[in-house]
Short mmCIF file of C-alpha atoms and ligand atoms in Angstrom, two decimals:
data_model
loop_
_atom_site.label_atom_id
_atom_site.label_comp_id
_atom_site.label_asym_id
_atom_site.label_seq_id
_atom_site.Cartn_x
_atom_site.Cartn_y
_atom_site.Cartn_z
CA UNK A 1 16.66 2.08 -12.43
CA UNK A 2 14.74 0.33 -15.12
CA UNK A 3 17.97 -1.88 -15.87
CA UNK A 4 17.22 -3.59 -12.71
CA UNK A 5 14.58 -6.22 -13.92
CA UNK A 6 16.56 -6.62 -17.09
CA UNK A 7 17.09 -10.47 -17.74
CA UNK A 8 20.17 -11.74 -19.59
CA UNK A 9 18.68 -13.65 -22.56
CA UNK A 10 21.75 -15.72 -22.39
CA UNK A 11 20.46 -16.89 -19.46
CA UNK A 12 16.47 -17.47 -20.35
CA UNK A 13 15.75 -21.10 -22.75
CA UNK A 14 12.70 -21.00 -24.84
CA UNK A 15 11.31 -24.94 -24.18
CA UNK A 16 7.80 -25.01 -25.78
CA UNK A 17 4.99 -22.38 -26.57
CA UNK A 18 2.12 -22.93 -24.23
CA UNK A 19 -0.17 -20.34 -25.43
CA UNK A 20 -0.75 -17.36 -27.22
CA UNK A 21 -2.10 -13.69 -25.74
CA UNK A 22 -2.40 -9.88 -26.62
CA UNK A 23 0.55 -9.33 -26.92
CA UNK A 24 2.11 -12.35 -28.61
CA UNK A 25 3.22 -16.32 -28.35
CA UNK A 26 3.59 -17.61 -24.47
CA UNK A 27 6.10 -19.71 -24.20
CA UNK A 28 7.17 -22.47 -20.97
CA UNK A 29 11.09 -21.66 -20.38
CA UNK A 30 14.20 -22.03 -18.02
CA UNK A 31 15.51 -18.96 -16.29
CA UNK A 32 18.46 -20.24 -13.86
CA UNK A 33 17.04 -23.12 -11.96
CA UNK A 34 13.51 -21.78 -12.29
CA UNK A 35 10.66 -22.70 -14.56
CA UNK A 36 8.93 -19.62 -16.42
CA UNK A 37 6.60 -18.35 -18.90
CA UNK A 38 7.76 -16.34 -21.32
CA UNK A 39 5.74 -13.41 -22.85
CA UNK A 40 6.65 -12.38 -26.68
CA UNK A 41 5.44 -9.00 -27.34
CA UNK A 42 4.65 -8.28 -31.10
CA UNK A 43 5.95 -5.87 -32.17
CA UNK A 44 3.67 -2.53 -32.57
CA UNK A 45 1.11 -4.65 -29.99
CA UNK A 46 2.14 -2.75 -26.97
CA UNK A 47 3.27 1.04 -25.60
CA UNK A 48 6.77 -0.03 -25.10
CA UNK A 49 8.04 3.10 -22.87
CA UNK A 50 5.09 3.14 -21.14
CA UNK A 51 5.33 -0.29 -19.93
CA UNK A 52 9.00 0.03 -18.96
CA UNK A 53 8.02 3.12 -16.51
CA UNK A 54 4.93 0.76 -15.09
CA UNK A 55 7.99 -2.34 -14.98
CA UNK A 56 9.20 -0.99 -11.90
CA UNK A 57 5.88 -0.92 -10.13
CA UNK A 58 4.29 -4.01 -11.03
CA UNK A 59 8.35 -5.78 -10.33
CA UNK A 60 7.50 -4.73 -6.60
CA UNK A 61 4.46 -6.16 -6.39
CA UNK A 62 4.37 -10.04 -4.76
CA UNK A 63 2.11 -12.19 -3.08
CA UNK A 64 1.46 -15.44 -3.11
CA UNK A 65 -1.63 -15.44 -4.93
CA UNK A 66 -0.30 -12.76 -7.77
CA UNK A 67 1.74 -14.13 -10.69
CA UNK A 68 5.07 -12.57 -9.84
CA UNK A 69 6.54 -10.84 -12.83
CA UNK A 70 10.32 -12.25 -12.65
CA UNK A 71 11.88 -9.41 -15.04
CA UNK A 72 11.82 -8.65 -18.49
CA UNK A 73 14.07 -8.61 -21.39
CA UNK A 74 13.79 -4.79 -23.30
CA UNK A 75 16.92 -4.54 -24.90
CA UNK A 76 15.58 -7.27 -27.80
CA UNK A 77 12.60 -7.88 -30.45
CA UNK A 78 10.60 -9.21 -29.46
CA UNK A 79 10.73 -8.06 -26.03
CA UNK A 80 10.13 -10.62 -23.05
CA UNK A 81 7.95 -10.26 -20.36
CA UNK A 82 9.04 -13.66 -17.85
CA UNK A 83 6.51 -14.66 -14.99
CA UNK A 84 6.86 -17.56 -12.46
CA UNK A 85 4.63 -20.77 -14.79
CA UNK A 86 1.61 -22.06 -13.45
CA UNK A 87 1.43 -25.45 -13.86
CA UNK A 88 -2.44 -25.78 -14.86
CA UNK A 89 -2.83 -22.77 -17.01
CA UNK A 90 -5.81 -20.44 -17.41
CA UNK A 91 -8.51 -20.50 -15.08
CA UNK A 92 -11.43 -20.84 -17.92
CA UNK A 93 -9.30 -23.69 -19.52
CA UNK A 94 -9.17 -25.17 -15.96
CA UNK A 95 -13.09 -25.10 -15.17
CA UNK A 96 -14.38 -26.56 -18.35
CA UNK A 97 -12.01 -29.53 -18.46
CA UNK A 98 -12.85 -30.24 -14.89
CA UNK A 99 -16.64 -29.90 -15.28
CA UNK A 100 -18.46 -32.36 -12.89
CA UNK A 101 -15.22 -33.01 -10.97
CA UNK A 102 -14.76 -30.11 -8.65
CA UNK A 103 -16.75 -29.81 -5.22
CA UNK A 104 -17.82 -27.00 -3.44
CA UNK A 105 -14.74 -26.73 -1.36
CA UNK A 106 -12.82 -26.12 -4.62
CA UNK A 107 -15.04 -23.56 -5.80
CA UNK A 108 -15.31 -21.50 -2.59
CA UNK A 109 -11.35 -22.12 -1.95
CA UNK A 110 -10.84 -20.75 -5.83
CA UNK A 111 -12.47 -17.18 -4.87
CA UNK A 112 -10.79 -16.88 -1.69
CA UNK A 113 -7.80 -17.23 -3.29
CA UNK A 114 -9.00 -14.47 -6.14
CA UNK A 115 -10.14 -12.67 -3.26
CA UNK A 116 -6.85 -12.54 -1.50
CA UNK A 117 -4.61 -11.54 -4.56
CA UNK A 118 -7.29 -8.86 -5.00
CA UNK A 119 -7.42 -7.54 -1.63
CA UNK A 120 -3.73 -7.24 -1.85
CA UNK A 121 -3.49 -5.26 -5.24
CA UNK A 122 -6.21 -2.97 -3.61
CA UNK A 123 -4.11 -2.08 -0.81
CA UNK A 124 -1.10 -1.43 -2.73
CA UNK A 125 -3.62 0.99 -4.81
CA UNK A 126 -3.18 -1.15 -8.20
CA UNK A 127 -5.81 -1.48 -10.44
CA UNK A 128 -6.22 -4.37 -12.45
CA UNK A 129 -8.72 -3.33 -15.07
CA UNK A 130 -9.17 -6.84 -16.55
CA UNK A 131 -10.08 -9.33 -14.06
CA UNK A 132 -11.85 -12.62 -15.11
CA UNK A 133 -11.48 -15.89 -15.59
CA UNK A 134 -9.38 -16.13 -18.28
CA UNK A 135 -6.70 -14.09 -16.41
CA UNK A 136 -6.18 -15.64 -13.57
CA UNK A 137 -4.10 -18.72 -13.33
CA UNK A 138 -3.91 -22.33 -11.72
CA UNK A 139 -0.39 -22.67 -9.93
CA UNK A 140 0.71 -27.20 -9.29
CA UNK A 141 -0.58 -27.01 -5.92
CA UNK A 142 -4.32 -25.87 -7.60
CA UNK A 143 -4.16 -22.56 -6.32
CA UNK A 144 -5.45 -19.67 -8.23
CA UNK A 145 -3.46 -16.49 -9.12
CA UNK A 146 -4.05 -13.33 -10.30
CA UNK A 147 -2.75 -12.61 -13.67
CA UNK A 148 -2.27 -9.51 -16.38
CA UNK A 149 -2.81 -7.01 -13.88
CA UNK A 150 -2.96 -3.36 -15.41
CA UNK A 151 -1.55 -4.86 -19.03
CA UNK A 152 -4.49 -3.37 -20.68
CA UNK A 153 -2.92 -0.22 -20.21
CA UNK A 154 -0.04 -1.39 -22.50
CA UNK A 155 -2.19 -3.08 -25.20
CA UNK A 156 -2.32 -0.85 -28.76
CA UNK A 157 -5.41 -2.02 -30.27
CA UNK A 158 -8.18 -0.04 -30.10
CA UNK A 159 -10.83 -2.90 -30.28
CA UNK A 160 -9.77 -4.47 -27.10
CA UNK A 161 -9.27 -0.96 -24.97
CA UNK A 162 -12.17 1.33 -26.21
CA UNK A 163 -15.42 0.19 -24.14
CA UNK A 164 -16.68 0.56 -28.06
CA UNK A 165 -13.85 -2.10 -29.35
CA UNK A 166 -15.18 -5.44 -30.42
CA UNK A 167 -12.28 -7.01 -27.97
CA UNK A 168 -13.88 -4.88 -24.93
CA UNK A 169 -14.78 -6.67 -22.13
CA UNK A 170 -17.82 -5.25 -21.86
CA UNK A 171 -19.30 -8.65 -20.20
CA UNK A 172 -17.03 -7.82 -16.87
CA UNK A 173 -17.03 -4.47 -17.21
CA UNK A 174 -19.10 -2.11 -14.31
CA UNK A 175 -21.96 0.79 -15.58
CA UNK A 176 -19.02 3.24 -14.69
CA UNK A 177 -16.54 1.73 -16.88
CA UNK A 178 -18.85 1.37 -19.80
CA UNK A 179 -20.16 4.81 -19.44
CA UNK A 180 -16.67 6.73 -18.27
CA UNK A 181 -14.28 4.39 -18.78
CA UNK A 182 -13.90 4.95 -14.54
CA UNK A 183 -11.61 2.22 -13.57
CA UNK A 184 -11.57 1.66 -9.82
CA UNK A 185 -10.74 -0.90 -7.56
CA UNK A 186 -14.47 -1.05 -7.45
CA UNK A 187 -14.99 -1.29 -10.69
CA UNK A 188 -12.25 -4.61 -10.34
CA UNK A 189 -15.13 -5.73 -7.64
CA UNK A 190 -17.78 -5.99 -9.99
CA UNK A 191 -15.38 -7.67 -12.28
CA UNK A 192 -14.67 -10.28 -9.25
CA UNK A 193 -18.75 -10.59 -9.25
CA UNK A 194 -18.67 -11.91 -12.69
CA UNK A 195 -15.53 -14.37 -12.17
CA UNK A 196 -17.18 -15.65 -9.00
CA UNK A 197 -20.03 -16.19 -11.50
CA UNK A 198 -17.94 -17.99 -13.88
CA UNK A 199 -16.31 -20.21 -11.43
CA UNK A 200 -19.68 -21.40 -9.99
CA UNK A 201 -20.99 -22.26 -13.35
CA UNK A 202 -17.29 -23.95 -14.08
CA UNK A 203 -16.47 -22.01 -16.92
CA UNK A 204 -19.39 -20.76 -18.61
CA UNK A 205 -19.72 -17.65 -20.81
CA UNK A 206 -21.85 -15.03 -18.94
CA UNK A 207 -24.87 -13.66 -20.66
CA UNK A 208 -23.66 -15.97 -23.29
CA UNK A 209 -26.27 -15.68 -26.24
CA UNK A 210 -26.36 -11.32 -25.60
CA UNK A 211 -24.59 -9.14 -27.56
CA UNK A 212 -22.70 -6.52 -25.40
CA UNK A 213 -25.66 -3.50 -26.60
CA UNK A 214 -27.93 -6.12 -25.19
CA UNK A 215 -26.08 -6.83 -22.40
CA UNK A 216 -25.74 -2.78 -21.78
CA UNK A 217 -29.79 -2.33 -21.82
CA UNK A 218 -30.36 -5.13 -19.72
CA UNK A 219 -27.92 -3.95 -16.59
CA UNK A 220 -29.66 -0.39 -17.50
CA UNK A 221 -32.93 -2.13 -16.52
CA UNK A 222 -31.36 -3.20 -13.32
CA UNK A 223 -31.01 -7.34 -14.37
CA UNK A 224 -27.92 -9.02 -13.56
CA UNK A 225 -26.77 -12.83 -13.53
CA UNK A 226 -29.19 -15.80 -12.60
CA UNK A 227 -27.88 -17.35 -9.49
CA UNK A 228 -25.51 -20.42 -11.01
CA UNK A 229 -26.74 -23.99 -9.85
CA UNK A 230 -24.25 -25.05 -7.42
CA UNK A 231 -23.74 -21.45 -5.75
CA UNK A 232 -25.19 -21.22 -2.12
CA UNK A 233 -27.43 -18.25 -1.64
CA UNK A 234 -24.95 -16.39 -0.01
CA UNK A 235 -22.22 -16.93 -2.10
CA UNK A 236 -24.93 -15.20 -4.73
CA UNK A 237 -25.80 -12.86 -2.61
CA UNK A 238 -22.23 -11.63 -2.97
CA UNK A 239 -22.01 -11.56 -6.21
CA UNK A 240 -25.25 -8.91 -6.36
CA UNK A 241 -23.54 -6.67 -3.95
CA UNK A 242 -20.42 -6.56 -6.12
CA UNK A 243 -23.03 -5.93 -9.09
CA UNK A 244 -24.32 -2.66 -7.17
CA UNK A 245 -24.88 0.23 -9.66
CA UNK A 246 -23.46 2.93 -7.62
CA UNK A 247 -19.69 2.15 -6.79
CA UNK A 248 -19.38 3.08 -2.91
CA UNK A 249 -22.08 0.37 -2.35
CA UNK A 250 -19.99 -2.44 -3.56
CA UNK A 251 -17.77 -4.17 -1.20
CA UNK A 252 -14.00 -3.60 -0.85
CA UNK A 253 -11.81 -7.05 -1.40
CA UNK A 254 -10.62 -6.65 1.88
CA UNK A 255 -14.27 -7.31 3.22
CA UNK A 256 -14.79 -9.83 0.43
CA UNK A 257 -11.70 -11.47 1.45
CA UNK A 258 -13.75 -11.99 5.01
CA UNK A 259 -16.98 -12.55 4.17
CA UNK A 260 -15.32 -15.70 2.03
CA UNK A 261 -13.04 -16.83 4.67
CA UNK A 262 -16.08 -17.15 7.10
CA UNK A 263 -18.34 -19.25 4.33
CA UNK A 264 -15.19 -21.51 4.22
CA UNK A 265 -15.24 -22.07 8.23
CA UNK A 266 -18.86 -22.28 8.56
P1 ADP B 1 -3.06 -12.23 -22.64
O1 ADP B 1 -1.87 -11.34 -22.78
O2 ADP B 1 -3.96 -12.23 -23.83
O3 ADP B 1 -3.82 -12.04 -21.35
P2 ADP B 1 -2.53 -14.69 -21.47
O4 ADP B 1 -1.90 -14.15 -20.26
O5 ADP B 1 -3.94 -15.16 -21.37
O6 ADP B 1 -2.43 -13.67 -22.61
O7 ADP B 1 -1.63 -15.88 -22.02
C1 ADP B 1 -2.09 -16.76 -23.00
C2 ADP B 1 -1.94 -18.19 -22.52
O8 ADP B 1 -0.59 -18.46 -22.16
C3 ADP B 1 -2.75 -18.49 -21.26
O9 ADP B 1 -4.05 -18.86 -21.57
C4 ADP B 1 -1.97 -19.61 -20.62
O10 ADP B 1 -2.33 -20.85 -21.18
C5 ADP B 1 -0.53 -19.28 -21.01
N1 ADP B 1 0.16 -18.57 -19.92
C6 ADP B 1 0.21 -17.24 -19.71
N2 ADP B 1 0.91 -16.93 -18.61
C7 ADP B 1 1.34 -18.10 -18.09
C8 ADP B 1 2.10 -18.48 -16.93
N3 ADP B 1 2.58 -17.55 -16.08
N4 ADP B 1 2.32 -19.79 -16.72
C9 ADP B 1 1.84 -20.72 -17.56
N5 ADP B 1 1.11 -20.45 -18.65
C10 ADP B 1 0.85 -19.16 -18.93
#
C-alpha cells in the first residue's frame, strides 16, 4: 500500500539546505544511520495524488547508478521526498568547477555510467522525460547517477511542462517531443545525445546564444551540435545517431551502454 514508503518524520533531521529545485528547498539530512537529501515540495508546485500512485513505482526502482528514492513523508506540509545524498551534487555544477581538470577517462567513464542507469530505466519501461546534465548527480566515489526521473510529470507549472513554457527544455528535447509532446525512451536517447554533449564540453550550455524558436528551425534544417573539442570522433558520432530525426533510427541504451563499454576497453 502507499503507507509503505511512508517515513516517520520523527525519525528524518533537517542538517543544512543544499539546494533548491521545482518543487522546493533541498535539504542534506539524517534518516537512521543514513545520510539523505531531503526534497520540500511547495505547496500547490506538484500533483500530490498523482505522485503518491507513481511512489510505488519509482520506490521499486534501484540500481546503482539511479538515485534511489528512500521513501517519502505525505502525511505533512510540506511533503518530503528523501533520496540517498550524493556527495558532489549536480552534474553541471560538477563539470564547470572541474574545467581543465578532468581527462578523457573521466568523461567517457561519466556516460557509461549515464548510459547504464539509462539502459536500466529502459528495461523496466520508465521514462525519464528530463534527462540532462543538471539532473544527474555525482555520488563520493565520482560516479554519476541518474536523477528526477519522470518528476516532470508531477510538476504544476505550465512554463516548465508545455513544450511552449518558457521553463521547457526545449534544448534536450527530440523533434517528436517538441512537435507531439511523444515521450519515449527514444526520445530520453536524444536527450542522452545532448548530455553526452554537455559532458564533453564540461558543462557548457548547448546552442547557447539560440533562442529555443531558433533552436527549433535550425534542427528543422537538419543542423545539430558541433563536435565538442575533446570528444573523439566516435564518441560524436554517437551523439548524431542519438540526434536521428526519425525515432526507430536512434539507438536503444542498451546498445549505447555497449558501444561505450567497448570505447572504454579499446
Ligand atoms: P529539481 O527538482 O529542480 O530537479 P534538483 O533535483 O536539481 O531539483 O535539486 C536541486 C539541487 O539540490 C541540486 O542541484 C543539488 O545540488 C541538490 N540535490 C538534489 N538532490 C540531491 C541528492 N540526492 N543529494 C545531494 N544533493 C542533491
Amino acid at each position: 500500500s502507499s503507507e509503505m514508503w511512508e517515513l516517520d518524520p520523527e525519525e528524518l533531521d533537517l542538517v543544512k539546505e543544499v539546494g533548491s529545485g521545482q518543487f522546493g528547498l533541498v535539504w542534506q539530512g539524517q534518516w537512521r544511520h543514513l545520510k539523505v537529501a531531503i526534497k520540500t515540495v511547495r505547496e500547490g508546485a506538484m500533483s500530490e495524488e498523482e505522485f503518491k500512485e507513481e511512489a510505488q513505482v519509482m520506490k521499486k526502482l534501484s540500481h546503482p547508478k539511479i538515485v534511489q528514492l528512500i521513501g517519502v513523508c505525505m502525511h505533512r506540509t510540506p511533503m518530503y521526498l528523501v533520496f540517498e545524498f550524493m556527495e558532489g551534487g549536480c552534474l553541471n555544477d560538477y563539470l564547470r568547477s572541474h574545467r581543465g581538470a578532468l581527462s578523457p577517462e573521466t568523461l567517457l567513464s561519466m556516460c557509461l555510467d549515464v548510459s547504464e542507469g539509462m539502459a536500466y530505466l529502459e528495461s523496466s519501461n520508465f521514462i525519464h522525460r528530463d534527462l540532462a546534465a543538471r539532473n544527474c548527480l555525482v555520488a563520493e566515489d565520482r560516479s554519476v547517477k541518474v536523477s528526477d526521473f519522470g518528476m516532470t510529470r508531477f510538476v504544476l507549472d505550465d512554463q516548465y511542462t508545455s513544450s511552449q513554457g518558457t521553463k521547457f527544455p526545449i534544448k534536450w528535447s527530440s523533434p517528436e517531443v517538441i512537435k507531439y509532446s511523444r515521450f519515449s525512451s527514444k526520445s530520453d536517447v536524444w536527450a542522452f545525445g545532448i548530455l553526452v554533449w554537455e559532458i564533453y564540453t564540461e558543462g557548457r550550455v548547448p546552442y547557447e546564444n539560440r533562442t529555443n524558436t531558433e533552436v527549433v528551425e535550425d534542427l528543422n534544417a537538419g543542423m545539430r551540435l558541433l563536435k565538442p573539442r575533446m570528444a573523439p570522433q566516435p564518441l560524436y558520432q554517437l551523439m548524431q545517431w542519438c540526434w536521428k530525426e526519425t525515432p526507430g533510427d536512434r539507438p536503444s541504451f542498451a546498445v549505447l551502454l555497449h558501444e561505450l563499454a567497448s570505447m572504454q576497453e579499446g
